[in-house]
Short mmCIF file of C-alpha atoms in Angstrom, two decimals:
data_model
loop_
_atom_site.label_atom_id
_atom_site.label_comp_id
_atom_site.label_asym_id
_atom_site.label_seq_id
_atom_site.Cartn_x
_atom_site.Cartn_y
_atom_site.Cartn_z
CA MET B 17 -16.54 24.29 -6.23
CA ALA B 18 -13.45 22.53 -7.12
CA ASN B 19 -11.57 25.83 -4.76
CA TRP B 20 -13.48 25.50 -2.71
CA VAL B 21 -12.05 21.29 -2.29
CA ILE B 22 -9.11 22.93 -2.27
CA ARG B 23 -9.60 26.25 0.06
CA CYS B 24 -10.80 23.01 2.52
CA ALA B 25 -8.07 20.90 2.66
CA GLU B 26 -5.39 24.01 3.02
CA ASP B 27 -7.33 25.05 5.81
CA TYR B 28 -8.60 21.29 7.23
CA LEU B 29 -8.49 18.62 5.60
CA ILE B 30 -4.19 18.17 5.91
CA LEU B 31 -3.05 19.03 9.05
CA ILE B 32 -5.97 15.57 10.38
CA THR B 33 -4.05 13.96 7.32
CA GLU B 34 -0.67 15.32 8.61
CA HIS B 35 -2.51 14.12 11.93
CA LEU B 36 -2.77 10.28 10.77
CA GLN B 37 0.70 9.69 9.31
CA ARG B 38 2.27 10.63 12.77
CA HIS B 39 0.47 8.01 13.63
CA LEU B 40 1.70 5.75 11.18
CA LEU B 41 4.46 5.86 11.16
CA LYS B 42 4.68 5.18 15.03
CA GLN B 43 3.47 1.49 13.94
CA ASP B 44 5.84 -1.64 12.92
CA ILE B 45 4.25 -2.46 9.12
CA VAL B 46 3.56 -0.02 6.56
CA HIS B 47 1.73 -0.77 3.03
CA CYS B 48 2.78 1.54 0.35
CA ASP B 49 2.16 1.01 -3.78
CA GLU B 50 1.68 4.13 -6.41
CA THR B 51 0.22 4.71 -8.70
CA LEU B 52 -0.20 7.60 -11.81
CA VAL B 53 -2.13 10.04 -11.93
CA GLN B 54 -2.63 13.14 -14.97
CA VAL B 55 -1.82 16.91 -13.79
CA LEU B 56 -2.50 19.69 -17.00
CA LYS B 57 -1.11 22.94 -15.33
CA GLU B 58 1.83 21.70 -13.10
CA ASP B 59 5.07 24.40 -13.33
CA GLY B 60 8.66 22.90 -15.13
CA LYS B 61 6.34 19.68 -16.85
CA LYS B 62 4.31 19.67 -19.76
CA PRO B 63 0.70 18.36 -19.44
CA HIS B 64 0.52 15.19 -20.74
CA THR B 65 4.12 14.00 -18.03
CA LYS B 66 3.54 11.52 -15.12
CA SER B 67 2.72 12.20 -11.71
CA TYR B 68 1.94 9.94 -9.34
CA MET B 69 -0.52 9.59 -6.16
CA TRP B 70 1.91 7.14 -4.09
CA LEU B 71 -0.05 5.10 -0.51
CA TYR B 72 0.64 4.25 2.50
CA ARG B 73 -1.49 2.33 4.65
CA THR B 74 -0.78 -0.06 8.13
CA GLY B 75 -0.80 -4.26 7.82
CA ASN B 76 -3.22 -6.07 9.50
CA ASP B 77 -1.79 -6.15 12.15
CA ASP B 78 -4.77 -5.25 14.68
CA THR B 79 -4.30 -1.24 15.22
CA GLU B 80 -6.35 0.86 13.83
CA PRO B 81 -6.37 1.38 10.00
CA ILE B 82 -4.79 3.69 8.39
CA ILE B 83 -4.76 4.88 4.98
CA LEU B 84 -3.38 7.34 3.14
CA TYR B 85 -3.01 9.22 -0.58
CA ASN B 86 0.27 11.19 -1.47
CA TYR B 87 0.47 12.85 -4.43
CA GLN B 88 4.04 13.89 -6.34
CA PRO B 89 5.55 15.06 -9.64
CA SER B 90 7.64 12.00 -10.44
CA ARG B 91 7.92 8.36 -9.33
CA ASN B 92 11.07 9.18 -6.92
CA GLY B 93 12.46 6.38 -4.41
CA ASP B 94 13.18 10.24 -2.25
CA HIS B 95 9.24 10.44 -1.49
CA ALA B 96 8.86 7.69 0.06
CA VAL B 97 12.18 8.13 1.74
CA SER B 98 10.95 11.76 2.36
CA PHE B 99 6.88 10.56 4.06
CA LEU B 100 8.94 7.84 5.52
CA LYS B 101 11.24 9.32 7.72
CA ASP B 102 11.74 8.10 11.49
CA PHE B 103 9.83 5.19 10.47
CA LYS B 104 12.36 1.65 10.85
CA GLY B 105 9.39 -0.92 11.56
CA TYR B 106 8.50 -3.16 8.13
CA ILE B 107 7.78 -2.09 5.00
CA HIS B 108 5.43 -4.89 2.25
CA SER B 109 5.97 -3.04 -1.68
CA ASP B 110 5.71 -4.18 -5.17
CA GLY B 111 9.22 -4.54 -7.04
CA TYR B 112 10.32 -1.37 -8.06
CA GLN B 113 13.65 -0.30 -7.01
CA GLY B 114 12.67 3.52 -5.37
CA TYR B 115 12.11 1.68 -2.29
CA ASN B 116 15.82 0.80 -1.65
CA LYS B 117 16.25 4.38 -1.38
CA LEU B 118 14.61 3.97 2.26
CA LYS B 119 17.16 3.37 4.84
CA ASP B 120 16.75 0.83 8.25
CA ILE B 121 13.70 -0.89 7.45
CA THR B 122 13.59 -4.14 6.32
CA ARG B 123 11.56 -5.26 3.20
CA CYS B 124 9.31 -8.30 2.42
CA GLY B 125 8.49 -8.64 -1.33
CA CYS B 126 4.49 -9.35 -2.34
CA TRP B 127 3.92 -13.17 -4.03
CA ALA B 128 1.08 -11.81 -6.09
CA HIS B 129 3.46 -10.03 -8.22
CA LEU B 130 5.41 -12.80 -8.95
CA ARG B 131 3.02 -15.25 -9.20
CA ARG B 132 1.47 -13.12 -12.19
CA LYS B 133 4.74 -13.02 -13.56
CA PHE B 134 4.78 -16.52 -13.41
CA VAL B 135 0.54 -16.54 -14.84
CA GLU B 136 1.04 -14.38 -17.99
CA ALA B 137 4.09 -16.81 -19.18
CA ILE B 138 1.60 -19.55 -18.98
CA PRO B 139 0.70 -20.08 -23.34
CA ALA B 140 -2.90 -18.89 -24.32
CA LYS B 141 -2.91 -22.30 -25.73
CA LYS B 142 -1.50 -25.72 -25.29
CA ALA B 143 -2.09 -29.32 -25.99
CA GLU B 144 -4.99 -30.94 -23.50
CA GLY B 145 -2.66 -33.13 -21.39
CA SER B 146 0.25 -32.29 -22.06
CA PRO B 147 2.89 -31.89 -19.30
CA LEU B 148 2.68 -28.55 -17.13
CA THR B 149 4.99 -25.90 -18.03
CA ALA B 150 7.11 -24.07 -16.12
CA ALA B 151 4.86 -20.96 -16.09
CA GLU B 152 2.20 -23.20 -14.70
CA ILE B 153 4.42 -24.53 -12.15
CA GLY B 154 6.16 -21.47 -10.98
CA ARG B 155 1.98 -20.72 -10.53
CA ASP B 156 1.89 -23.49 -8.44
CA TYR B 157 4.73 -23.12 -6.35
CA CYS B 158 3.06 -19.41 -5.34
CA ASN B 159 -0.57 -21.43 -4.91
CA GLN B 160 0.86 -23.78 -2.45
CA LEU B 161 1.55 -20.46 -0.32
CA PHE B 162 -0.84 -18.58 -1.39
CA LYS B 163 -3.63 -21.99 0.37
CA ILE B 164 -1.78 -22.10 3.78
CA GLU B 165 -1.94 -18.75 4.15
CA GLU B 166 -5.77 -19.06 3.45
CA SER B 167 -5.40 -21.97 7.01
CA LEU B 168 -3.60 -20.27 9.14
CA LYS B 169 -5.81 -15.84 8.69
CA ASP B 170 -7.30 -16.40 11.97
CA LEU B 171 -4.33 -17.47 13.98
CA SER B 172 -2.79 -15.15 16.35
CA ALA B 173 0.41 -13.59 15.23
CA GLU B 174 3.14 -16.57 17.62
CA SER B 175 1.43 -19.58 15.60
CA ARG B 176 0.84 -18.20 12.38
CA TYR B 177 4.88 -17.36 12.46
CA LEU B 178 5.64 -20.88 12.96
CA GLN B 179 3.13 -22.74 11.54
CA ARG B 180 5.01 -21.00 8.48
CA GLN B 181 8.33 -22.26 9.18
CA GLU B 182 6.61 -25.63 9.33
CA LEU B 183 4.49 -25.39 6.79
CA GLU B 184 5.51 -23.41 4.18
CA LYS B 185 9.66 -22.52 4.39
CA PRO B 186 10.41 -26.47 2.52
CA ILE B 187 7.88 -25.40 0.17
CA LEU B 188 10.07 -22.06 -0.43
CA GLU B 189 13.21 -24.42 -0.94
CA ALA B 190 12.10 -25.85 -2.83
CA PHE B 191 10.45 -23.44 -4.83
CA TRP B 192 14.16 -21.89 -5.36
CA CYS B 193 15.98 -24.87 -6.14
CA TRP B 194 13.83 -24.72 -8.72
CA LEU B 195 14.28 -21.76 -10.42
CA LYS B 196 17.62 -22.64 -9.67
CA LYS B 197 17.96 -24.91 -12.70
CA LEU B 198 15.95 -22.65 -15.19
CA GLN B 199 16.78 -21.87 -18.07
CA PRO B 200 14.54 -19.59 -19.80
CA LEU B 201 15.17 -17.45 -23.32
CA ARG B 202 16.49 -14.35 -22.54
CA GLY B 203 13.20 -11.22 -22.40
CA SER B 204 10.87 -13.99 -22.93
CA VAL B 205 7.59 -13.45 -21.10
CA LEU B 206 9.23 -16.44 -18.60
CA GLY B 207 12.44 -15.23 -18.72
CA LYS B 208 11.27 -11.96 -17.04
CA ALA B 209 9.97 -14.38 -14.53
CA VAL B 210 11.98 -15.42 -13.44
CA THR B 211 14.12 -12.36 -13.12
CA TYR B 212 12.16 -10.47 -11.40
CA ALA B 213 12.15 -13.93 -8.95
CA HIS B 214 15.63 -13.99 -8.92
CA ASN B 215 16.49 -9.76 -8.00
CA GLN B 216 13.58 -10.13 -4.84
CA LYS B 217 14.46 -12.77 -3.47
CA PRO B 218 16.09 -10.95 -1.22
CA PHE B 219 12.40 -9.83 -0.20
CA MET B 220 10.54 -11.89 -0.92
CA GLU B 221 10.95 -14.58 3.19
CA ASN B 222 11.34 -12.22 5.07
CA TYR B 223 7.80 -12.40 5.85
CA PHE B 224 8.58 -15.36 7.79
CA LEU B 225 10.14 -12.56 9.97
CA ASP B 226 7.02 -11.89 12.41
CA GLY B 227 3.73 -13.40 12.28
CA ARG B 228 2.17 -10.10 11.86
CA LEU B 229 3.82 -9.43 8.12
CA SER B 230 1.71 -10.20 5.38
CA ILE B 231 2.59 -12.82 2.60
CA SER B 232 1.94 -10.28 -0.76
CA ASN B 233 1.06 -6.06 -0.27
CA ASN B 234 -2.58 -6.53 -1.24
CA ALA B 235 -3.94 -4.58 1.07
CA ALA B 236 -1.79 -1.77 -0.44
CA GLU B 237 -3.02 -2.28 -4.59
CA ASN B 238 -6.43 -3.31 -2.64
CA ALA B 239 -6.39 0.40 -1.51
CA ILE B 240 -5.28 2.22 -3.75
CA ARG B 241 -8.02 1.32 -5.90
CA PRO B 242 -10.93 3.96 -4.99
CA PHE B 243 -8.36 6.16 -6.68
CA THR B 244 -7.90 4.53 -10.18
CA VAL B 245 -11.66 3.26 -10.23
CA GLY B 246 -12.06 7.13 -9.91
CA ARG B 247 -9.34 8.36 -11.91
CA LYS B 248 -11.18 6.77 -14.62
CA ASN B 249 -13.95 9.19 -14.40
CA TRP B 250 -12.94 12.40 -13.68
CA LEU B 251 -9.13 11.96 -15.92
CA PHE B 252 -6.33 14.38 -14.18
CA ALA B 253 -5.91 16.68 -12.03
CA ASP B 254 -5.73 21.15 -12.91
CA THR B 255 -3.02 22.17 -11.41
CA ALA B 256 -1.04 20.23 -8.52
CA LYS B 257 -2.86 22.06 -5.82
CA GLY B 258 -5.73 20.45 -6.19
CA ALA B 259 -4.31 16.84 -6.60
CA LYS B 260 -2.49 17.63 -3.41
CA ALA B 261 -6.43 18.68 -2.12
CA SER B 262 -7.74 15.09 -3.94
CA ALA B 263 -5.03 13.39 -1.92
CA ALA B 264 -5.90 14.83 1.66
CA VAL B 265 -10.01 14.23 1.00
CA TYR B 266 -8.84 10.26 -0.68
CA SER B 267 -7.41 10.24 2.44
CA LEU B 268 -10.01 10.69 5.08
CA VAL B 269 -13.07 9.05 3.49
CA GLU B 270 -10.32 6.13 2.97
CA THR B 271 -9.38 5.97 6.55
CA ALA B 272 -12.57 6.63 6.95
CA LYS B 273 -14.28 3.37 5.73
CA ALA B 274 -11.39 1.23 6.73
CA ASN B 275 -13.07 2.74 10.71
CA GLY B 276 -16.12 1.93 9.75
CA LEU B 277 -17.78 5.50 9.77
CA ASN B 278 -20.27 6.72 7.34
CA VAL B 279 -17.87 9.49 5.37
CA TYR B 280 -20.51 12.41 5.32
CA THR B 281 -21.25 12.55 8.54
CA TYR B 282 -17.48 11.91 9.83
CA LEU B 283 -16.10 15.72 7.59
CA GLU B 284 -18.84 17.58 8.63
CA TYR B 285 -18.31 16.03 12.13
CA VAL B 286 -13.25 16.70 11.57
CA LEU B 287 -15.72 20.73 9.83
CA MET B 288 -17.52 21.89 12.72
CA TYR B 289 -15.62 20.81 14.91
CA MET B 290 -11.99 22.69 13.55
CA LEU B 291 -14.65 25.56 12.75
CA ASP B 292 -15.32 26.29 17.35
CA SER B 293 -12.48 24.33 18.44
CA ASP B 294 -9.25 26.15 19.23
CA TRP B 295 -6.92 23.62 17.72
CA ARG B 296 -3.85 25.47 15.77
CA ASN B 297 -3.52 27.29 20.11
CA TYR B 298 -3.89 22.43 20.76
CA PRO B 299 -2.95 20.79 18.25
CA GLU B 300 -2.82 17.77 20.45
CA ASP B 301 -6.88 18.02 19.99
CA LEU B 302 -6.95 16.26 16.50
CA ASN B 303 -6.24 13.28 18.78
CA ASP B 304 -10.53 13.91 19.60
CA LEU B 305 -10.89 14.01 15.07
CA MET B 306 -9.15 10.40 14.44
CA PRO B 307 -11.10 7.73 13.55
CA TRP B 308 -10.83 5.85 15.76
CA SER B 309 -11.61 8.50 18.88
CA PRO B 310 -14.47 7.04 21.18
CA ALA B 311 -16.30 10.16 20.75
CA VAL B 312 -16.41 10.10 16.49
CA GLN B 313 -16.84 5.99 16.64
CA GLU B 314 -19.86 6.76 18.73
CA GLU B 315 -20.96 9.85 16.88
CA CYS B 316 -20.06 8.94 13.54
CA LYS B 317 -20.08 4.85 13.60
CA LEU B 318 -22.42 3.17 10.62
#
């Protein structure tokens, strides 16, 4: 069964994901993330060494949803550089330094990650009625921003851009001033949160540049979750071919779901079409297999 999936992916499904990738690179906003995957049989690596499944997806900017998984043997940022070749827009990511290798892009930091650092630094026990700790104050600054973002979610991109300048800018200025005065113990959990915030500051306000941008990278984290949940059950891939096939299948399944399609019906539609068409000589016919195409929507909509 594994060989059936691998052969099907190599002959058909990967061609669809490559076409989806070309569409993704034409967008203005991409969210990125990566997670571990174990591959038992891989040239030059022991079975227990780490490999990675990378995730790239469209933003929340009213474009057709695209969610793509990309297997790679390491977490080297060069993999993101290769996948996103010629992309010139905004990149949402966490604080991983590998994304700094990307050129000619604007990188946007994730306030959800920053908030998480402060939450982790909150003491497990504190006296009732005692003043807020520095970690709680940092968390509350983040909470204020997220509360405002929630109130802006139904606005147009232009209106959201203007409201952010008016409502969120003063909070950010107060946060950075407060952060500058903190002197936590080096190596403490709070110290790590403060260091993370200082290091990420160049990216944390870039979501102000365009109303279509997000305050966090939660879109990518949510998109990669089906893979991380599945990994708890199937545990590993036997070979790199299997991992690549898995990436193709996950990509089509999650992109189909994001476009409101019945996954089984869509996969059946794609395979039957590719078996009967001359797509090798007319690769532009793959446009008719995109999840948002009128024909696919008519045949496969939930």
